[in-house]
Coordinates of C-alpha atoms and ligand atoms in Angstrom, one line a residue:
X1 CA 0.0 0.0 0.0
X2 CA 1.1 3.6 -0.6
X3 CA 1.7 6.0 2.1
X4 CA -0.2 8.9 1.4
X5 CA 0.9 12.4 3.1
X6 CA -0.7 14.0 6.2
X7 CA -2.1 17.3 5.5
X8 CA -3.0 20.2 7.9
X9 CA -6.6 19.6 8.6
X10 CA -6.9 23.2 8.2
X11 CA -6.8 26.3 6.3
X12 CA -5.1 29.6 6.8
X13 CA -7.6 32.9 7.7
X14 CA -5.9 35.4 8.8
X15 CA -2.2 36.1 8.9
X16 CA 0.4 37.2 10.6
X17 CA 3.4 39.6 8.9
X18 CA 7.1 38.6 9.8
X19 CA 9.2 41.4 9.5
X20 CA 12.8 40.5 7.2
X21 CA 15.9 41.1 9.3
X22 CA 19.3 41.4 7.8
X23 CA 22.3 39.9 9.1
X24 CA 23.8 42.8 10.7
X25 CA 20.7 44.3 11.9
X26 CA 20.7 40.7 13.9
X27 CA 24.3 40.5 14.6
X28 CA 23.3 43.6 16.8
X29 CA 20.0 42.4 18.5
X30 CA 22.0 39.5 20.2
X31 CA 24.8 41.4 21.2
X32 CA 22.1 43.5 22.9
X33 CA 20.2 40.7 24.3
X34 CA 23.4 39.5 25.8
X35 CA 23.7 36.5 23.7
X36 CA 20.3 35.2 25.1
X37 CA 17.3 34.5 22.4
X38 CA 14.9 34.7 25.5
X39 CA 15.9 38.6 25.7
X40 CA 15.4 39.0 21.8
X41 CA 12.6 41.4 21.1
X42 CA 10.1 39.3 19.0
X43 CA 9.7 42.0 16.3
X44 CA 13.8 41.0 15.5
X45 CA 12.7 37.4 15.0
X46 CA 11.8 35.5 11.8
X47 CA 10.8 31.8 12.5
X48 CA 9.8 31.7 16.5
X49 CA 10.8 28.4 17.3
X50 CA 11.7 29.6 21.0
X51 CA 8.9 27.4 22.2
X52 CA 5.6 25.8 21.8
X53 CA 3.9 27.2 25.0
X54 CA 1.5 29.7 24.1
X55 CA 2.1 30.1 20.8
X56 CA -0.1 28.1 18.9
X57 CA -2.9 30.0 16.7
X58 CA -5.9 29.2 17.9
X59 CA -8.9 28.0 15.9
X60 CA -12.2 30.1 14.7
X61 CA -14.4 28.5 17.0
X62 CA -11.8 29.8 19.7
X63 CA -11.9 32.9 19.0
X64 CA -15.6 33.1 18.4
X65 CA -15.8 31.6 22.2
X66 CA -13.8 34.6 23.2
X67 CA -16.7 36.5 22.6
X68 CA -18.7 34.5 25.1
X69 CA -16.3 35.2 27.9
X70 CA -18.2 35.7 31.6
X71 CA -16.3 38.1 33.0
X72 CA -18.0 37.8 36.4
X73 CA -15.7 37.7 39.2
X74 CA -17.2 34.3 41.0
X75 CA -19.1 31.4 39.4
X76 CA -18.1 32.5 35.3
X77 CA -20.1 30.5 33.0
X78 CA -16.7 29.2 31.3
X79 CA -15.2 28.0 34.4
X80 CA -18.3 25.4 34.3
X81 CA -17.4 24.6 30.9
X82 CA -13.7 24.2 31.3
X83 CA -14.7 21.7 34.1
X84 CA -16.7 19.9 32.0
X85 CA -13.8 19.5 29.2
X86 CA -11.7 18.8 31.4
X87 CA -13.3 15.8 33.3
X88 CA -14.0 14.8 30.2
X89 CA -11.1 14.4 28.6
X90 CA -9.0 14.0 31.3
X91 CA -11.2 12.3 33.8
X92 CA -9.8 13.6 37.0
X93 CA -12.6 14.9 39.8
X94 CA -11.5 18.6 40.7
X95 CA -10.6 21.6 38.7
X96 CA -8.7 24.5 40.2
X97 CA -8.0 27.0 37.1
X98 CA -4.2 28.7 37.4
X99 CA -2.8 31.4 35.0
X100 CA -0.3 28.9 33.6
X101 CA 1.6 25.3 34.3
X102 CA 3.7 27.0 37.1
X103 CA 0.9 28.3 39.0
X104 CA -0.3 24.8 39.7
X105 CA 3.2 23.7 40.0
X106 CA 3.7 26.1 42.8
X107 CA -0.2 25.4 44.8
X108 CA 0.9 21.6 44.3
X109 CA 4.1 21.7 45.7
X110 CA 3.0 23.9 48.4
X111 CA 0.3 21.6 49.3
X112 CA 2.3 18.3 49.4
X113 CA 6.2 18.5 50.0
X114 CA 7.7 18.6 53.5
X115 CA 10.7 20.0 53.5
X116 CA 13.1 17.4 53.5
X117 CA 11.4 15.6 51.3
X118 CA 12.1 14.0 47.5
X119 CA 9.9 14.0 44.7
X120 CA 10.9 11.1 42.4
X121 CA 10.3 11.9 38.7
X122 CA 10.8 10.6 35.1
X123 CA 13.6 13.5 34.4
X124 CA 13.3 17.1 36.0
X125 CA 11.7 20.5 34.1
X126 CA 12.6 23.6 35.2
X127 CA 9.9 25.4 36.8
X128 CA 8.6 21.9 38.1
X129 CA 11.8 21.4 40.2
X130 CA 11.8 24.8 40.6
X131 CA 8.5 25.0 42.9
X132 CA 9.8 21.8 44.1
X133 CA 12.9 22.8 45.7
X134 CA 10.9 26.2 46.9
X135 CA 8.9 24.0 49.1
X136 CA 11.7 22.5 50.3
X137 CA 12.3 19.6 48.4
X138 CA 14.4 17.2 46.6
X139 CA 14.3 16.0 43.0
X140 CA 15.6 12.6 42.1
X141 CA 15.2 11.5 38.9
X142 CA 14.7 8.0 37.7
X143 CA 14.2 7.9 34.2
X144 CA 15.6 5.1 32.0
X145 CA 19.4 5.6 30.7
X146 CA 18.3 5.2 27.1
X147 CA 16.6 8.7 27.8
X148 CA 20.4 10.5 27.9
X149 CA 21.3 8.8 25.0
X150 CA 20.6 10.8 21.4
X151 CA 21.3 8.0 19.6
X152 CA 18.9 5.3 21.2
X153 CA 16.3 4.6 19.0
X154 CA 13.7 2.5 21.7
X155 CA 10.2 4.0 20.9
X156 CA 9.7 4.8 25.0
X157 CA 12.5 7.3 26.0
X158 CA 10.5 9.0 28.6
X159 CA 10.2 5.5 30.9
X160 CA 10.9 5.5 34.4
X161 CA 13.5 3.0 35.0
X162 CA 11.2 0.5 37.5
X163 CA 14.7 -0.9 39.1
X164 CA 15.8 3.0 39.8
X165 CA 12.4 3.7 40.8
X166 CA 12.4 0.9 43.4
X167 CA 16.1 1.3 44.5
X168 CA 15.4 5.1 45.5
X169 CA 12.0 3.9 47.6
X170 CA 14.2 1.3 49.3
X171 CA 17.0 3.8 50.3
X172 CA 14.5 6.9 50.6
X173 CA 12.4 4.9 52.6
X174 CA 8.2 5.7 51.0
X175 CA 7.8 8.1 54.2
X176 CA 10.3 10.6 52.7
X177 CA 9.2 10.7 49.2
X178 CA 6.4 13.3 48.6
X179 CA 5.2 11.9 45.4
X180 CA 6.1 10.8 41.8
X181 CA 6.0 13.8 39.9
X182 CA 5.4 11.6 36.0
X183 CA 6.2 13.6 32.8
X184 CA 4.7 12.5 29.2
X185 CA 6.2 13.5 26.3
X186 CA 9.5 14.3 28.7
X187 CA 10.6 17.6 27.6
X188 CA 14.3 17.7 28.4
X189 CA 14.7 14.4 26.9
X190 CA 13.9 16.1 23.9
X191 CA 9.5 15.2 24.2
X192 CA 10.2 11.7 24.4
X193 CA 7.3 9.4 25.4
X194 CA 6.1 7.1 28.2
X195 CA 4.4 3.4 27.6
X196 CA 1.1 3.3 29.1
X197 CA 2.8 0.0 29.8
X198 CA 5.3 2.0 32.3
X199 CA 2.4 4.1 33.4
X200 CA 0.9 0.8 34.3
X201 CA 4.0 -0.3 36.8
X202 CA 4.9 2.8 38.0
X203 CA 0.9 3.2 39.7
X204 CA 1.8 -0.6 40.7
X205 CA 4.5 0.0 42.6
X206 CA 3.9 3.5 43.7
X207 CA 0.2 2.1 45.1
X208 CA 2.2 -0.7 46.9
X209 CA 4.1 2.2 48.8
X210 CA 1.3 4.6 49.3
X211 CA 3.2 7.1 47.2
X212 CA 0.7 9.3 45.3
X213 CA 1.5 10.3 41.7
X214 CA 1.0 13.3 40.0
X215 CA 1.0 13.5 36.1
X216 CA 2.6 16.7 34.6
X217 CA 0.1 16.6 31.7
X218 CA 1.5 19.5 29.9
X219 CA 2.2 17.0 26.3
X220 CA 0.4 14.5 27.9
X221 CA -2.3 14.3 24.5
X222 CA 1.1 14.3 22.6
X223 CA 2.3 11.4 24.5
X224 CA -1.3 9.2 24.0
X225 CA -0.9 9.8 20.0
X226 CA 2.9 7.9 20.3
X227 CA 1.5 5.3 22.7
X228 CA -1.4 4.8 19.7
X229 CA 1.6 4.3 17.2
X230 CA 3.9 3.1 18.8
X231 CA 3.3 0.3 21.4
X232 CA 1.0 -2.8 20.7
X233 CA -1.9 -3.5 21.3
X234 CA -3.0 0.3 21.3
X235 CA -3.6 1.4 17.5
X236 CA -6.9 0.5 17.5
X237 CA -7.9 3.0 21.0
X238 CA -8.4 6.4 20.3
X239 CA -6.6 9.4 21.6
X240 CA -9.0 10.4 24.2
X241 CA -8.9 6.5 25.7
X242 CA -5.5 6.1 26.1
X243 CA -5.2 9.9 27.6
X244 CA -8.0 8.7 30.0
X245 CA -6.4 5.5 30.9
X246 CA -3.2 7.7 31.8
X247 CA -5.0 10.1 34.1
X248 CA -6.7 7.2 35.8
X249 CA -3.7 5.8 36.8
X250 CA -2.6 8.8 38.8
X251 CA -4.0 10.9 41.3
X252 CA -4.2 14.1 39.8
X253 CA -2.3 16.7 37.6
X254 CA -0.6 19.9 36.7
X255 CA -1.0 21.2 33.1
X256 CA 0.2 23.8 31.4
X257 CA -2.6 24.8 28.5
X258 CA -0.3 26.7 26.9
X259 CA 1.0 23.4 25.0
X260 CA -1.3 20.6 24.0
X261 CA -4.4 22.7 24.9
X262 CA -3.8 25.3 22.3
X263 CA -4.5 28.2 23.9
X264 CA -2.1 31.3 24.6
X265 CA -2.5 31.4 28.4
X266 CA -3.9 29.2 30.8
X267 CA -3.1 26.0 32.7
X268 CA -4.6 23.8 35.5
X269 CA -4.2 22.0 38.9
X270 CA -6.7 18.5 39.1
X271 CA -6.8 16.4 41.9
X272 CA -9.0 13.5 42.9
X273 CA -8.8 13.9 46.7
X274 CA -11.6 15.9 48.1
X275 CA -9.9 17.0 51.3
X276 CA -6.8 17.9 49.1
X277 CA -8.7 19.8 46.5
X278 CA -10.6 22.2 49.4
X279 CA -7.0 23.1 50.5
X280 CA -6.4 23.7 47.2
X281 CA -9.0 25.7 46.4
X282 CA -8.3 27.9 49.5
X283 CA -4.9 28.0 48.3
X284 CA -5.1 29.4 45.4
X285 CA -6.8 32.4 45.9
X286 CA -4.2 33.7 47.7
X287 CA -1.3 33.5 44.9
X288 CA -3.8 33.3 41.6
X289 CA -7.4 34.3 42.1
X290 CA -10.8 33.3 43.3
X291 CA -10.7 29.5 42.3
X292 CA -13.1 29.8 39.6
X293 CA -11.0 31.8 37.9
X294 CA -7.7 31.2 39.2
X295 CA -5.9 33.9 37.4
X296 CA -7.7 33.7 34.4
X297 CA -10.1 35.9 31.8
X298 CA -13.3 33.8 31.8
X299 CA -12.3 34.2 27.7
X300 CA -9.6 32.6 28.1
X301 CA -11.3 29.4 30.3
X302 CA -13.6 29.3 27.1
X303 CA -11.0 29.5 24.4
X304 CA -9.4 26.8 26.7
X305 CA -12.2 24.5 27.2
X306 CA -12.3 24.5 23.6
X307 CA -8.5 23.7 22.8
X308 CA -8.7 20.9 25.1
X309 CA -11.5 19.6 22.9
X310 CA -9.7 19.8 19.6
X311 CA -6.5 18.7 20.8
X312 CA -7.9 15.3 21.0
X313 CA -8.9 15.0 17.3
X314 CA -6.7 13.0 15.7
X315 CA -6.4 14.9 12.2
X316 CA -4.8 17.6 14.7
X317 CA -2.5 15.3 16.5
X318 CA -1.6 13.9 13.4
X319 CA -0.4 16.7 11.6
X320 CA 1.2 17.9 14.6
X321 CA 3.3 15.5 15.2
X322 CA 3.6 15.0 11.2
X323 CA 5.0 18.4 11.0
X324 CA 7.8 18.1 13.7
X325 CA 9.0 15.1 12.0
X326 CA 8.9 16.8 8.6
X327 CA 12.3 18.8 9.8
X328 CA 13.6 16.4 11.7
X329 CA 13.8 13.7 9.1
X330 CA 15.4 16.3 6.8
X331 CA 18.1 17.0 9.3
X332 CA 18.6 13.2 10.1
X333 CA 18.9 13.0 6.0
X334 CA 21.6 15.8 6.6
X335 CA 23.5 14.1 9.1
X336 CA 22.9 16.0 11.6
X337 CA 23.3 15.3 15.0
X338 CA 20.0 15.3 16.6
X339 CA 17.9 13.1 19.3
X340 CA 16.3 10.0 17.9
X341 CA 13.6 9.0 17.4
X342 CA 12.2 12.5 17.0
X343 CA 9.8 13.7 19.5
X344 CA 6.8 15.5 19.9
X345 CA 6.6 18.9 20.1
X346 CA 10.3 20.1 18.6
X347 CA 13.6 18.9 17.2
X348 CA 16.5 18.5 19.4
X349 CA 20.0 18.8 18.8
X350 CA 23.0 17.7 20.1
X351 CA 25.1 20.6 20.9
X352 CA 27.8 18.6 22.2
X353 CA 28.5 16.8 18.7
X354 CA 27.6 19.9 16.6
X355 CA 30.2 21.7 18.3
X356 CA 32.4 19.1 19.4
X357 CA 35.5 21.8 19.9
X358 CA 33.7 24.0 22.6
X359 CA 34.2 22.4 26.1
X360 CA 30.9 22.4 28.2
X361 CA 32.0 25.2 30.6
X362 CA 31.5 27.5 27.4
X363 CA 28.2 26.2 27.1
X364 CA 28.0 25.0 23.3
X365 CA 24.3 24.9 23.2
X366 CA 23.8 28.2 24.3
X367 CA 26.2 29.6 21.3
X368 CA 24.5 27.4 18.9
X369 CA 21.2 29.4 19.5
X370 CA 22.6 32.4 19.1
X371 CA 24.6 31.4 16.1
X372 CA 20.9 30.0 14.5
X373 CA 19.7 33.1 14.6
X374 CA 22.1 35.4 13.6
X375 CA 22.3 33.2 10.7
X376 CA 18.6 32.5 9.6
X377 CA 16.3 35.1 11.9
X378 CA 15.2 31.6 13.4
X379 CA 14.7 31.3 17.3
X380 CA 16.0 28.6 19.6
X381 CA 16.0 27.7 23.1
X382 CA 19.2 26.3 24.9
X383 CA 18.2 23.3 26.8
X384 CA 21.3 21.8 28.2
X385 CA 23.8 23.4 31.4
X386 CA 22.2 26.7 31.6
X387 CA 18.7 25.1 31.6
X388 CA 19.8 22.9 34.2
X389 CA 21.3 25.4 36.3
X390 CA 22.7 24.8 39.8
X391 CA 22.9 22.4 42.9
X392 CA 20.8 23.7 45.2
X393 CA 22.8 22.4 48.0
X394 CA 26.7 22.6 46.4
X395 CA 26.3 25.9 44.4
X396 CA 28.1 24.1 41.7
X397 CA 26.7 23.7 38.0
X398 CA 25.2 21.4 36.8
X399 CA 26.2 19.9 33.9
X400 CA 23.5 17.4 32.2
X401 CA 24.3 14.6 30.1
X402 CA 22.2 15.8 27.0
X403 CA 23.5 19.3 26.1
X404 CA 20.5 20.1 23.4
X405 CA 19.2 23.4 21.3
X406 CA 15.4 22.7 20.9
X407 CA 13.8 23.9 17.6
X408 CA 10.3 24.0 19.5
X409 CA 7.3 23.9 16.4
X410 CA 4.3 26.3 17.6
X411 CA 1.1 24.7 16.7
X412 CA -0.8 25.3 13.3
X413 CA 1.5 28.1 13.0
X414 CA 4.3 27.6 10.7
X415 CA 4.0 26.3 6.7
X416 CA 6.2 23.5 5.5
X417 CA 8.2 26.1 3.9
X418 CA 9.3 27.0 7.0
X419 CA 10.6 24.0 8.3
X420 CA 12.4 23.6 5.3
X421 CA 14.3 27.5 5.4
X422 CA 15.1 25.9 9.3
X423 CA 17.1 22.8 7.9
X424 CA 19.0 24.2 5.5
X425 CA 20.1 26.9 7.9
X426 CA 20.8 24.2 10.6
X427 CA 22.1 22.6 7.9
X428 CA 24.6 25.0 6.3
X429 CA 25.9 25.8 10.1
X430 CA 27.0 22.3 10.5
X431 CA 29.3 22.8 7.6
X432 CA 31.2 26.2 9.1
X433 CA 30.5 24.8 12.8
X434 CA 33.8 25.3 13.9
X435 CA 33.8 28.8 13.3
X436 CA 31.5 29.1 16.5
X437 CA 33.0 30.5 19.3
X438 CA 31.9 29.7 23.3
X439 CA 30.6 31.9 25.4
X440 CA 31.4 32.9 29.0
X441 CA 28.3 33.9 31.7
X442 CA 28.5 37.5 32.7
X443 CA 25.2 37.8 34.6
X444 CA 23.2 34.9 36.6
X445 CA 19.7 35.2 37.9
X446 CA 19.1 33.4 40.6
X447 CA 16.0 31.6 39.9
X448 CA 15.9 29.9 36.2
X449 CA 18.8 31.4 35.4
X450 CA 18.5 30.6 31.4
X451 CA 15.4 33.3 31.4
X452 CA 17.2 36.3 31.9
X453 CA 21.3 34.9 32.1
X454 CA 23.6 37.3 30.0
X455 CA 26.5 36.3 28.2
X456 CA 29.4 37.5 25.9
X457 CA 31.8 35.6 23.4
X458 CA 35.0 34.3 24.7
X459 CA 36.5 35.7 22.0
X460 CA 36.0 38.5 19.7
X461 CA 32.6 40.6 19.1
X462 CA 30.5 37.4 17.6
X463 CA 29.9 33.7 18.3
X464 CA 31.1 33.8 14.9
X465 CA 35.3 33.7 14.8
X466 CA 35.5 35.1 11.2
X467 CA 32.4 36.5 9.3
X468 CA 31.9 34.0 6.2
X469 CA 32.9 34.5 3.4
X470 CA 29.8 32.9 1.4
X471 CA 26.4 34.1 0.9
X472 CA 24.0 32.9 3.9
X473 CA 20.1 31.9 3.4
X474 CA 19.3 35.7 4.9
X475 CA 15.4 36.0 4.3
Ligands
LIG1 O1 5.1 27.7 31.1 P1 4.0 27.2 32.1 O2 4.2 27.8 33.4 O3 2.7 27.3 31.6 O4 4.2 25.6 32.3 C1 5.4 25.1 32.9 C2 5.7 23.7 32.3 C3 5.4 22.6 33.0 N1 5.7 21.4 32.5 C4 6.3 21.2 31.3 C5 6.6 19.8 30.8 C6 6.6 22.3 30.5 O5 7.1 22.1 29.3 C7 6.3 23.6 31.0 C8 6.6 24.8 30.3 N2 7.4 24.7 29.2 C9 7.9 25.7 28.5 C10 7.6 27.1 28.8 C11 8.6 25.3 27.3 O6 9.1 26.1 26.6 O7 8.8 24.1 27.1

């Protein structure tokens, strides 16, 4: 049988204008962001692929339920509707609303970490561990080795390793641990997936310990479309009973609606524990808002409830995904050095190899960002030591065994043609890559330092050595 080709299952209404920069005029705008692309302005960027949180465009019928916002301070109409999605598709008992993924982050680390405590977790994320070691806590991760491997092709990168995962309850002791915190679609792993098969042992074991588990369910729709593909037995389920399945086998979740939901702002906390959720809910309208609202427009609970419907839909999913692995097969083609098998929401590559001459303490992903987009206008994010930032205990830095730049693909935003203009920019890089030069850190925030850290070369005025002497793809 012939494979035929996904297509978006939409069509373009409205559109946005991208202003052309040359390569000086960005040259300049680095320098002035301190070699950070988080402190670019966005009118100085061509293709944003900073990130997929927030960014998607959002459909007709999203928009048009803007219109319906409640703007009532207690008891909005869309809060009732945004429970109702959200039991529905994700099945768990209470909603408390939160501006974005952090806000819940922060209620449910508040609520359930002693300090002292761990939180045991398939791979850390920023703000996540963030909250967590605000409260006083520990992470320790126990994700499967394959997961720090690029190369490893085994369809389920985003396992927990069940030997790691018992070993730390034995030498933790279940008391100590606060909870599994369980990613899907890991993002530092570069949006690698979970099995529902993991999912499965992980609630075993964790039940057998009394340890509760709570799902980060940012990509979690992402992760239910792999599990579909990818493991057997599941092709035949759809996307909203696999999702289900996973929520069921936790107690509750933080989500950031920003990603899968495909809206611009928005996230949630859900928990099935009654007594839990009323301290939740009394909770949170000290740090977000009344909790029918919890920070949010009742617009935006209404363009959300909607998102979290059509993120389900396979066409979308499909495409989706499709698209991301559009550009990364053409830089696999390439040769270039990027986790595999590609993931869900962005391509990752491996800094270390692409720049093999920089040493880590001159943080090669970092320069590779800035290098992308003084080369092509196009917009990466540095996920490798300055994402991973410090030991909260020893001061030193941490230096993580995947040392990525993540091309992040907004939803139903970019064409085709831009993922190809991406590749053959990463592409073209890879050939001169040694003319990138490392950079040194000349300011450090003190919380998520790879927000607002500022950097300059270690050498020279550029992350460029020598400017080249060919024509580049300039838009
Ligand atoms: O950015 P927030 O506060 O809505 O959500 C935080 C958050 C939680 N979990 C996971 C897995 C995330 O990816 C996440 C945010 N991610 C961002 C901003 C990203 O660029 O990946």
């Amino acid at each position: 049988m012939i494979r035929r080709s996904w297509a978006e299952p939409f069509k373009i209404k409205m559109v946005e204008h991208l202003r052309m920069t040359t390569r000086a005029e960005r040259e300049s705008a680095i320098r002035e962001a301190g070699y950070n692309t988080f402190l670019l302005r966005s009118e100085d960027v061509y293709i944003d692929l900073l990130t997929d949180s927030g960014t998607s465009a959002m459909s007709d019928r999203q928009w048009a339920g803007m219109m319906l916002g409640d703007e009532a301070y207690a008891g909005s109409a869309n809060y009732y509707r945004l429970e109702r999605a959200v039991r529905d598709v994700y099945g768990y008992k209470h909603l408390i609303p939160t501006h974005q993924g952090r806000g819940a982050e922060h209620l449910l680390s508040r609520l359930c970490i002693k300090p002292g405590q761990v939180v045991l977790g398939n791979m850390y994320f920023t703000t996540t561990r963030a909250h967590q070691e605000l409260a006083g806590g520990r992470f320790v991760d126990v994700i499967c080795d394959e997961a720090n491997d690029p190369d490893d092709l085994s369809p389920f990168k985003g396992n927990v390793d069940i030997k790691k995962l018992a070993n730390a309850i034995e030498s933790y002791g279940a008391g100590r641990i606060a909870y599994f915190c369980l990613q899907c679609n890991v993002n530092m792993a570069g949006g690698q997936p979970i099995s529902l098969a993991n999912v499965r042992a992980v609630r075993e074991i964790c039940q057998r310990h009394d340890i509760p588990i709570y799902l980060d369910a940012t990509r979690a729709v992402e992760n239910a479309y792999f599990i579909k593909m990818r493991e057997p037995g599941q092709s035949d389920r759809s996307i909203e009973d696999i999702l289900l399945e996973i929520c069921s086998l936790t107690d509750g979740c933080t989500c950031s609606a920003k990603k899968d939901a495909l809206v611009n702002i928005g996230g949630f906390l859900c928990l099935n524990d009654d007594a839990l959720a009323e301290e939740a809910r009394n909770q949170v309208v000290l740090f977000e808002g009344l909790h029918t609202y919890g920070g949010l427009a009742g617009r935006d609970m209404e363009a959300m409830a909607i998102g979290i419907r059509e993120s389900v839909q396979i066409d979308h999913i499909r495409a989706r995904i499709g698209q991301v692995e559009y550009l990364g097969n053409l830089l696999i083609k390439a040769g270039v050095p990027i986790v595999r098998p590609v993931g869900g929401h962005g391509i990752f590559i491996d800094a270390a190899r692409f720049l093999p001459h920089l040493p880590r303490d001159q943080f090669p992903a970092q320069s590779l960002t800035c290098a992308l987009y003084i080369d092509s206008g196009v917009r990466a994010m540095e996920r490798g030591a300055v994402s991973a930032g410090r030991d909260p205990d020893t001061g030193e830095n941490i230096f993580p065994e995947l040392e990525l730049i993540r091309l992040t693909i907004p939803r139903r935003v970019y064409t085709q043609a831009h993922m190809d203009v991406t590749a053959e920019s990463v592409i073209d890089l890879r050939d001169r890559a040694e003319e990138v030069v490392g950079l040194r850190m000349t300011s450090e925030p003190r919380y998520l330092r790879f927000f607002q850290a500022r950097f300059e070369p270690v050498e020279g005025q550029s992350v460029f050595r020598r400017m080249p002497a060919r024509a580049t793809v300039s838009p």
